[in-house]
Short mmCIF file of C-alpha atoms and ligand atoms in Angstrom, two decimals:
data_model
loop_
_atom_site.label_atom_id
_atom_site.label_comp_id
_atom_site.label_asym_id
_atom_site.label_seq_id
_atom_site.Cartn_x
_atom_site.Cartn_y
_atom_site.Cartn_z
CA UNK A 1 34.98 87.29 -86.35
CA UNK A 2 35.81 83.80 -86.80
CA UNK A 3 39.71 83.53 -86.96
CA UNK A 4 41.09 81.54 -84.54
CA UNK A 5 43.32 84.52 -83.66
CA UNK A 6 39.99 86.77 -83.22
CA UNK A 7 38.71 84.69 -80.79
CA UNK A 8 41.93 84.14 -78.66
CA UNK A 9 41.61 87.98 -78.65
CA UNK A 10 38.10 87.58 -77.44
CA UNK A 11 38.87 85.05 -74.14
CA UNK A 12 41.82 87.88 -73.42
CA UNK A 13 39.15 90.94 -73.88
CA UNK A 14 37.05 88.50 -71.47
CA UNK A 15 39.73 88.13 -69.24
CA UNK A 16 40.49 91.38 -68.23
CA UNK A 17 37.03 93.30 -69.07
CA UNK A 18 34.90 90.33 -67.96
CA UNK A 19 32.13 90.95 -70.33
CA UNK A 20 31.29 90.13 -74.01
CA UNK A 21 28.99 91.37 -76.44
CA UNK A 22 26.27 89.05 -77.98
CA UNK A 23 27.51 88.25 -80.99
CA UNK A 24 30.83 88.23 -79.48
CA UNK A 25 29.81 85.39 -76.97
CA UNK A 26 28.17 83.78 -80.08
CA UNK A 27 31.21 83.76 -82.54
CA UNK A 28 33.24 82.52 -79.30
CA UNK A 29 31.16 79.57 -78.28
CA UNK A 30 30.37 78.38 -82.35
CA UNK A 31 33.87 79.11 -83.20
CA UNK A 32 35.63 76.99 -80.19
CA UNK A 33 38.04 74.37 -81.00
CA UNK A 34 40.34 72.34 -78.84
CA UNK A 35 43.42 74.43 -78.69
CA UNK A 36 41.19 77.50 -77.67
CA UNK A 37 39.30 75.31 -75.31
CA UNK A 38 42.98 74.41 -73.89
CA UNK A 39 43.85 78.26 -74.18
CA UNK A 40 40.67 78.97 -71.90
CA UNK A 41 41.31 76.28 -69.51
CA UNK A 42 44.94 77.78 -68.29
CA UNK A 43 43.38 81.37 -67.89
CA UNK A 44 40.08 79.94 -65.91
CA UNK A 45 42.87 78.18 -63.37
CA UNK A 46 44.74 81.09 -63.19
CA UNK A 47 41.40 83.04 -61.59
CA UNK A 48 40.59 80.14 -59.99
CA UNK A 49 43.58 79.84 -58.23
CA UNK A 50 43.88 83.12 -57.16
CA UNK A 51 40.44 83.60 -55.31
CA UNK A 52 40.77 80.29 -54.09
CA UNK A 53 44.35 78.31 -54.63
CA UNK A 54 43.83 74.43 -55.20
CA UNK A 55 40.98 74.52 -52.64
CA UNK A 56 37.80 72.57 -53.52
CA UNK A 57 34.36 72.98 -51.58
CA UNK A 58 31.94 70.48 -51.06
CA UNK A 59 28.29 70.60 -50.27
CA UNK A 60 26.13 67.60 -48.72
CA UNK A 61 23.24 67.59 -50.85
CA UNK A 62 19.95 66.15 -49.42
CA UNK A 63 17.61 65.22 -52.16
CA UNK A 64 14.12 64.99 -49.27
CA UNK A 65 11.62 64.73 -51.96
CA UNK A 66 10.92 63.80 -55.77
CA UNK A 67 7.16 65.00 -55.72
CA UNK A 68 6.72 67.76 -57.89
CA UNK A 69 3.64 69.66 -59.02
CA UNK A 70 5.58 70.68 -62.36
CA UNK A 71 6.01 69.07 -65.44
CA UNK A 72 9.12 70.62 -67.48
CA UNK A 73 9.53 68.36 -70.32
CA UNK A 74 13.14 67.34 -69.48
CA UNK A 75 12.85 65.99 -66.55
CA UNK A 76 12.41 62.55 -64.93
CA UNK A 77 10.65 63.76 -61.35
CA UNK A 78 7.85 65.62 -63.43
CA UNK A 79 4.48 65.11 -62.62
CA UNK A 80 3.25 62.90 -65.40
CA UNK A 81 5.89 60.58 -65.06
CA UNK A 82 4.01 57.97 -63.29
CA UNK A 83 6.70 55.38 -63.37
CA UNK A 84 8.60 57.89 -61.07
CA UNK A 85 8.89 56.30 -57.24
CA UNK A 86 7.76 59.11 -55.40
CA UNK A 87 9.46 59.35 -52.05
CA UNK A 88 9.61 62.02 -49.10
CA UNK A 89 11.91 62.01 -46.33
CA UNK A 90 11.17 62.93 -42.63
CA UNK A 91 12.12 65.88 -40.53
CA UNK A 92 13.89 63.46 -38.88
CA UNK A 93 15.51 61.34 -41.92
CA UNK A 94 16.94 64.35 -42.84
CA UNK A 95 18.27 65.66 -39.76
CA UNK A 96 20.10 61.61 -39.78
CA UNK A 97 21.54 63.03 -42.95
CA UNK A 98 22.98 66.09 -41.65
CA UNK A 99 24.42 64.07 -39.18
CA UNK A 100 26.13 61.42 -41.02
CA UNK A 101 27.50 64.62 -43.28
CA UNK A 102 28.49 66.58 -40.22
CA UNK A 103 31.07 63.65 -38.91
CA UNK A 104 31.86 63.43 -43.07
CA UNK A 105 33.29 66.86 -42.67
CA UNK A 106 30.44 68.74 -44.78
CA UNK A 107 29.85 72.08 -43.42
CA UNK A 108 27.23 72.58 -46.42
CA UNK A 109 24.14 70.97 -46.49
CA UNK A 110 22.04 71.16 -49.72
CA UNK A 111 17.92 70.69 -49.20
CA UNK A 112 16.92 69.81 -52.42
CA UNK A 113 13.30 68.67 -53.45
CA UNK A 114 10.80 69.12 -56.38
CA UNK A 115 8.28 71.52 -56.02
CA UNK A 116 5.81 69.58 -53.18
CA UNK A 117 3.43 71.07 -51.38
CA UNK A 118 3.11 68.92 -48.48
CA UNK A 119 6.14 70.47 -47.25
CA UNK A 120 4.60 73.38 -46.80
CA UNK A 121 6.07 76.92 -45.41
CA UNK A 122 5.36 75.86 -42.15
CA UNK A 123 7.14 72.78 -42.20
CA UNK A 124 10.31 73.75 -44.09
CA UNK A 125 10.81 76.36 -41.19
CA UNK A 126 10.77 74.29 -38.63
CA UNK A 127 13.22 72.71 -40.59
CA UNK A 128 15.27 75.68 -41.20
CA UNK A 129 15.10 75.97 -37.49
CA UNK A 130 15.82 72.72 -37.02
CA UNK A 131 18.84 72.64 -38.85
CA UNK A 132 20.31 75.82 -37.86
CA UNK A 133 19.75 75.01 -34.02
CA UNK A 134 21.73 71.74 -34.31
CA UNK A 135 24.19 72.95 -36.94
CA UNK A 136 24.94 76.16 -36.36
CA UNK A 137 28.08 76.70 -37.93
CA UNK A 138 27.01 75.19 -40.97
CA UNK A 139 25.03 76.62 -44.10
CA UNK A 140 22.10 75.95 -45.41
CA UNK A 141 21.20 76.36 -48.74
CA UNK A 142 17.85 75.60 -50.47
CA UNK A 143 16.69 74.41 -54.07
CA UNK A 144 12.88 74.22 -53.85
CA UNK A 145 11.78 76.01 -56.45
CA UNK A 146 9.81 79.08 -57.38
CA UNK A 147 8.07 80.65 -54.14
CA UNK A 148 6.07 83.94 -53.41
CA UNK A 149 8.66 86.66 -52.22
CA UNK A 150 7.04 85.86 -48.67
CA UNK A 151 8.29 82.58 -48.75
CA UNK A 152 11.31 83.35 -49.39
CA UNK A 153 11.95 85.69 -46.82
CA UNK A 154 10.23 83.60 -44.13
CA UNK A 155 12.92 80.39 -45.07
CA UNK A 156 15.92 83.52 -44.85
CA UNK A 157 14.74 84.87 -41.33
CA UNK A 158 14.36 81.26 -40.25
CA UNK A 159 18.65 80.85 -41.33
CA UNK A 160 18.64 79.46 -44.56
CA UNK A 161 21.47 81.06 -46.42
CA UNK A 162 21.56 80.05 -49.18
CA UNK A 163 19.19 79.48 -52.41
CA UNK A 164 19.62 77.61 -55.81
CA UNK A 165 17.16 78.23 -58.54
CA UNK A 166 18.93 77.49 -62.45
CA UNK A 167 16.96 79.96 -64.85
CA UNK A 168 17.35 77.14 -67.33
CA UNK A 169 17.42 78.97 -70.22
CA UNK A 170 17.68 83.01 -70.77
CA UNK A 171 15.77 82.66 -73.64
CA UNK A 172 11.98 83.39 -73.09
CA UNK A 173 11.15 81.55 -76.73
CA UNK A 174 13.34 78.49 -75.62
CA UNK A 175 12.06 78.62 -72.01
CA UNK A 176 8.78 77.62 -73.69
CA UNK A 177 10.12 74.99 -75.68
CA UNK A 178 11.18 73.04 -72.14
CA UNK A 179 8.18 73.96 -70.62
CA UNK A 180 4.41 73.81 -69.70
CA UNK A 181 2.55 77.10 -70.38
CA UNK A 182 2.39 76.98 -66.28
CA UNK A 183 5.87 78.14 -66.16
CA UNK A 184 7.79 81.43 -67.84
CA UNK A 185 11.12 82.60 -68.07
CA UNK A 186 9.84 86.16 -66.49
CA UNK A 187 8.68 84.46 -63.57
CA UNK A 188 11.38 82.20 -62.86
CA UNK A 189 14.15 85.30 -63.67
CA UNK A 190 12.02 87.34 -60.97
CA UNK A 191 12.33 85.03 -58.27
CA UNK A 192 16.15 85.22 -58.66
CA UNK A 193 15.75 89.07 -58.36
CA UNK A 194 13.66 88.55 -55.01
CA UNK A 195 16.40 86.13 -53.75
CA UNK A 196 19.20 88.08 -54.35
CA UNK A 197 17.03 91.18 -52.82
CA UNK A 198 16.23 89.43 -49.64
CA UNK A 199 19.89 88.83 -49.39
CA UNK A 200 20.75 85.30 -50.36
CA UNK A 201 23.52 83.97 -51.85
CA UNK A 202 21.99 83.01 -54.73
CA UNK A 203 22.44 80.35 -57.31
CA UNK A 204 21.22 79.92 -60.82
CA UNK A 205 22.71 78.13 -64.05
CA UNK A 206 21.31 76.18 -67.31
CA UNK A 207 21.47 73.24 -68.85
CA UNK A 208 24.30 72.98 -71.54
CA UNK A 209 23.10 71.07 -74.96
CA UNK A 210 19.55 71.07 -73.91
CA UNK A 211 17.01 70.25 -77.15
CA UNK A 212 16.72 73.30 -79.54
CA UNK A 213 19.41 75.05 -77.94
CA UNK A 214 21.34 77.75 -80.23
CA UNK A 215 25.23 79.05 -79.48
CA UNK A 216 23.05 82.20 -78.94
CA UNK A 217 20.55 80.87 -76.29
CA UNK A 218 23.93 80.40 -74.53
CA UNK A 219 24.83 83.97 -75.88
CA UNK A 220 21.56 85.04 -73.73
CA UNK A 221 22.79 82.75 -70.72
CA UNK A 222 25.89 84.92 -70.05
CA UNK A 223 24.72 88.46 -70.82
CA UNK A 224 21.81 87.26 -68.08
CA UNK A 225 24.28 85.66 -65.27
CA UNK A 226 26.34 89.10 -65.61
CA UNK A 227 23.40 91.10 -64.84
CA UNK A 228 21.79 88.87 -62.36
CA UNK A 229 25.49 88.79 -60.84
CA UNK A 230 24.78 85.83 -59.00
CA UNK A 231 26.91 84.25 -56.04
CA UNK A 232 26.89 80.74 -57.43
CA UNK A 233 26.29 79.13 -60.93
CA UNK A 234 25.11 75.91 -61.61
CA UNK A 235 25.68 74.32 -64.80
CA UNK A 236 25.24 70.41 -66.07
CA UNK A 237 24.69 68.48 -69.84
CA UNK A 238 21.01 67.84 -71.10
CA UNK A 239 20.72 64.20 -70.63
CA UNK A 240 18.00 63.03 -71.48
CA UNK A 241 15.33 60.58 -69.27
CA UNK A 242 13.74 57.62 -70.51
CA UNK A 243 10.37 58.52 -69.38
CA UNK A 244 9.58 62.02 -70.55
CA UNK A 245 8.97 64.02 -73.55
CA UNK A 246 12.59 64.09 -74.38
CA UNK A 247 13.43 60.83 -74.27
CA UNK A 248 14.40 60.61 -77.57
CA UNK A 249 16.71 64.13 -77.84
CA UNK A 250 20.26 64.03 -77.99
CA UNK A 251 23.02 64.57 -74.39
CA UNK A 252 24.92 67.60 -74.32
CA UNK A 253 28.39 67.12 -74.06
CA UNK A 254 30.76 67.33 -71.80
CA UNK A 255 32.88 69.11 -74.09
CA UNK A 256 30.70 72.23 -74.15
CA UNK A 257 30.03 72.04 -70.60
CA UNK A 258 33.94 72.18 -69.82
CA UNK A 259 34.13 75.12 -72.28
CA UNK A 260 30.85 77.25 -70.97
CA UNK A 261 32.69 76.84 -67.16
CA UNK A 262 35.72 78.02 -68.60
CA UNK A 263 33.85 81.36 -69.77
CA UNK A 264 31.95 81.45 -66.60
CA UNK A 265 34.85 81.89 -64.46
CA UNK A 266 35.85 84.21 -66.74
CA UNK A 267 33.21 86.01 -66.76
CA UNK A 268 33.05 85.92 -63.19
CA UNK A 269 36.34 85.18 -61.28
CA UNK A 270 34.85 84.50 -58.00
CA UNK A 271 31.77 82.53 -58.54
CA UNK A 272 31.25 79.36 -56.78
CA UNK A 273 30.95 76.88 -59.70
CA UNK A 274 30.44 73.38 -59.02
CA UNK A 275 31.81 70.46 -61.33
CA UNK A 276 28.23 68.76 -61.04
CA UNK A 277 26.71 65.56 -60.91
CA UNK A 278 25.40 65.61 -64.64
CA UNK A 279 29.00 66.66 -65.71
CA UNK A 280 30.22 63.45 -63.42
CA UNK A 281 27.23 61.11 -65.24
CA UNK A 282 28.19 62.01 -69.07
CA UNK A 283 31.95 61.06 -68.42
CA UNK A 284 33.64 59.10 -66.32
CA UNK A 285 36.56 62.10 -64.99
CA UNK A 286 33.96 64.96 -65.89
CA UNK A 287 34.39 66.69 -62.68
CA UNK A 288 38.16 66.20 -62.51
CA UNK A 289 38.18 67.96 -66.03
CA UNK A 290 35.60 70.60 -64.23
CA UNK A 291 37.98 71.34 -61.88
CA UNK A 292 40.58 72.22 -64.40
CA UNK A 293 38.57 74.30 -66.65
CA UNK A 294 37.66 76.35 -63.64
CA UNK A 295 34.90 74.90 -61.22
CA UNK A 296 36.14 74.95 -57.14
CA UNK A 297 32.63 72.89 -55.87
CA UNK A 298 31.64 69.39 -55.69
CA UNK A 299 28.23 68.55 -54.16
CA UNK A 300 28.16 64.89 -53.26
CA UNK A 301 24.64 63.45 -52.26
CA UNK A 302 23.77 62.67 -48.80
CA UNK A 303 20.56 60.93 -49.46
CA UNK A 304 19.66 57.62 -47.95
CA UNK A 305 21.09 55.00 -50.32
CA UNK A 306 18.04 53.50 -50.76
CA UNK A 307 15.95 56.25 -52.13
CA UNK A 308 18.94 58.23 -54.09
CA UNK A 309 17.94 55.73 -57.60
CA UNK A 310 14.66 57.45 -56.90
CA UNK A 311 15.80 61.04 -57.34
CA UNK A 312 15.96 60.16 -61.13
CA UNK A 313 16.45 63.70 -63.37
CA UNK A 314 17.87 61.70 -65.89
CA UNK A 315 18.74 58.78 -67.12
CA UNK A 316 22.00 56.60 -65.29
CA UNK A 317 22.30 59.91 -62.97
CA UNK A 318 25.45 58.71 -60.28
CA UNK A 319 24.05 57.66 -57.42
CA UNK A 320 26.27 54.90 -55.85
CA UNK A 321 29.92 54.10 -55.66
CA UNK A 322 31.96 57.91 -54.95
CA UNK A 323 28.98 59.63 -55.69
CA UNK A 324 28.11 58.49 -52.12
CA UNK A 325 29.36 60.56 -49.30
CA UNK A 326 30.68 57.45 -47.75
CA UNK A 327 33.15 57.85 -50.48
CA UNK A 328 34.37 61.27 -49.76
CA UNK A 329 37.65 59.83 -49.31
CA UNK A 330 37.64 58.51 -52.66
CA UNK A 331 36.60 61.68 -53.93
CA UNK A 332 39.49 63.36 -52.23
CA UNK A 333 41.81 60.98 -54.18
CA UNK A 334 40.56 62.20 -57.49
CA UNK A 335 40.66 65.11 -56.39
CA UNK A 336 44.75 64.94 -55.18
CA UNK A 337 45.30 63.06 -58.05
CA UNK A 338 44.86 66.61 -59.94
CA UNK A 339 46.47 68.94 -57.77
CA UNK A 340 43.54 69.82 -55.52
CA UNK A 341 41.96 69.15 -51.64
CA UNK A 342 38.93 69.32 -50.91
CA UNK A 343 38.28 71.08 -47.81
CA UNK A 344 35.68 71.22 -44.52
CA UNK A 345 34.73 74.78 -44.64
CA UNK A 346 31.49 76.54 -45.21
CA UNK A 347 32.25 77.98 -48.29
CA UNK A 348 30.63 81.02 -48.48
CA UNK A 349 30.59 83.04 -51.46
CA UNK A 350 33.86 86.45 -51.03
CA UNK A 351 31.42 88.52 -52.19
N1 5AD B 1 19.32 66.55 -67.68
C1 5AD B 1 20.16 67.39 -67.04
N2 5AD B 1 19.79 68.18 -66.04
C2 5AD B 1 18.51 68.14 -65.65
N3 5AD B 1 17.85 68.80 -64.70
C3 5AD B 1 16.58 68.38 -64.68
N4 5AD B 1 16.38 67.46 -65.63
C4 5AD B 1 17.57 67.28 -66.25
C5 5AD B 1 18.01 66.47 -67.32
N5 5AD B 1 17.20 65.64 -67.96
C6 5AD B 1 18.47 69.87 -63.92
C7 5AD B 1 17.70 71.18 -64.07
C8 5AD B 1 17.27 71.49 -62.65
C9 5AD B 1 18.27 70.70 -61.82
C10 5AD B 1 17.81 70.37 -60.45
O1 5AD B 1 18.48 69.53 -62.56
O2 5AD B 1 18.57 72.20 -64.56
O3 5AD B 1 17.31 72.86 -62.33
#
């Protein structure tokens, strides 16, 4: 199952049956080369296209706090990282942010924070409410991490419509590998069942080239997204942060990521799929080259200039020049410059 021709047969199989077996997805993401890659590419922009022409949808994403009662190994906000500036924005700093990204033209905002408990249930509904009451034909998505079910479904009958949680990693075995004992796969996988119950359109995603990773972790990755059959998947390179356990592991690439968005859309044609920051950090044009393998989101950051180098996941994350909304025009360029527009729409998922 490793001829070239084989797995050309196994992106067409993908194509029009939208599912793989294991070992299939395995031989198919070990066996990729350029000219498949390329092959890939011009089917993902054919879906693309048709669910959503050269149309690209961006989200205002609010990054309100980098306190975080976790500690996953890969990432700069965790706990013991005690060179991290911890920060917190106001209900009312980031209602100012809404309001800059209303008059940008973003009819998405993004509330996205580590895992802190001073902003309590309480407090993110009045938020919610807060939101919704000034904004109310805009969405609302959140990425706050793992809740109770209650939780959940108090932030959803406040108006929040939207949730982001990555599962990380399918793989129970490597989910422990990137993790404290605190945290399991089972858990985190459950809260995307409760999301999706309650009625969210739900996101979830991995990181691509994260340490120990195996073509068949990635394998387990896509035979989970199909079943979860999420609304929206989010997917970025490993890279790793200066100040945490896996400061010394190796990036992914971008060159996997491309190819893994390629399958996603695939896999499934109407996702929402952002070209994402990480993807923008490892290389210079990497969401241009997103875009063409099959993504149809950007999420630039609305955060307060002055606390965005703050909101470090990893190391040299974009967080000035066009990653600024202030530069939406200049992301619009790039974006022209390959055949697409971004758009001010909501966004929501066809599903
Ligand atoms: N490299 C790439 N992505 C990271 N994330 C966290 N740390 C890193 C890192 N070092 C991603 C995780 C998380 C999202 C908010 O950022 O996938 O879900």
């Amino acid at each position: 199952m490793t001829d070239k021709n084989d797995l050309r047969q196994l992106i067409d199989r993908l194509h029009t049956e939208h599912t793989l077996a294991k070992d299939e997805w395995t031989a198919l993401i070990s066996g990729r080369t350029p000219e498949l890659s390329e092959y890939l590419f011009s089917l993902a922009r054919k879906e693309q296209k048709r669910h959503y022409g050269t149309t690209v949808y961006i989200r205002g994403l609010i990054e309100f706090t980098n306190y975080c009662k976790n500690d996953c190994f890969y990432c700069g906000i965790r706990r013991s990282n005690i060179h991290a500036r911890r920060y917190r924005l106001s209900e009312e700093e980031i209602l100012s942010c809404c309001r800059t990204g209303y008059s940008l033209g973003f009819r998405t905002f993004v509330l996205q924070g580590g895992e802190d408990g001073s902003y309590n249930d309480e407090r993110m509904v009045r938020l919610i409410n807060s939101i919704k009451e000034q904004y109310p034909d805009c969405a609302l998505t959140l990425s706050i991490g793992e809740k109770s079910r209650e939780s959940y479904q108090r932030y959803f009958d406040a108006g929040a419509d939207r949730y982001l949680l990555r599962h990380e990693t399918a793989d129970f075995s490597h989910y422990e590998r990137l993790h404290p004992a605190s945290l399991s796969a089972k858990k985190r996988q459950e809260c995307l069942w409760n999301l999706k119950e309650i009625g969210y359109q739900t996101g979830t995603g991995f990181m691509v080239g994260s340490p120990f990773q195996k073509a068949e972790h990635l394998a387990e990755d896509m035979l989970f997204i199909r079943k979860l059959n999420p609304h929206m998947v989010g997917i970025g390179p490993f890279i790793p942060h200066h100040d945490t356990p896996f400061a010394n592991k190796s990036a992914g690439t971008s060159e996997l990521t491309l190819f893994m968005l390629g399958l996603l859309r695939l896999m499934l044609p109407q996702v929402l799929l952002p070209a994402t920051t990480a993807l923008g950090t490892i290389s210079g044009n990497g969401r241009e080259l997103g875009i063409l393998a099959g993504a149809n989101v950007v999420m630039p950051n609305l955060s307060p200039t002055d606390v965005r180098k703050n909101y470090s996941l990893y190391d040299n994350k974009l967080c000035t020049g066009e990653e600024s909304a202030e530069c939406r025009h200049r992301l619009e360029k790039r974006m022209e410059s390959i055949g697409y527009q971004i758009v001010t729409a909501r966004g929501d998922s066809p599903l």
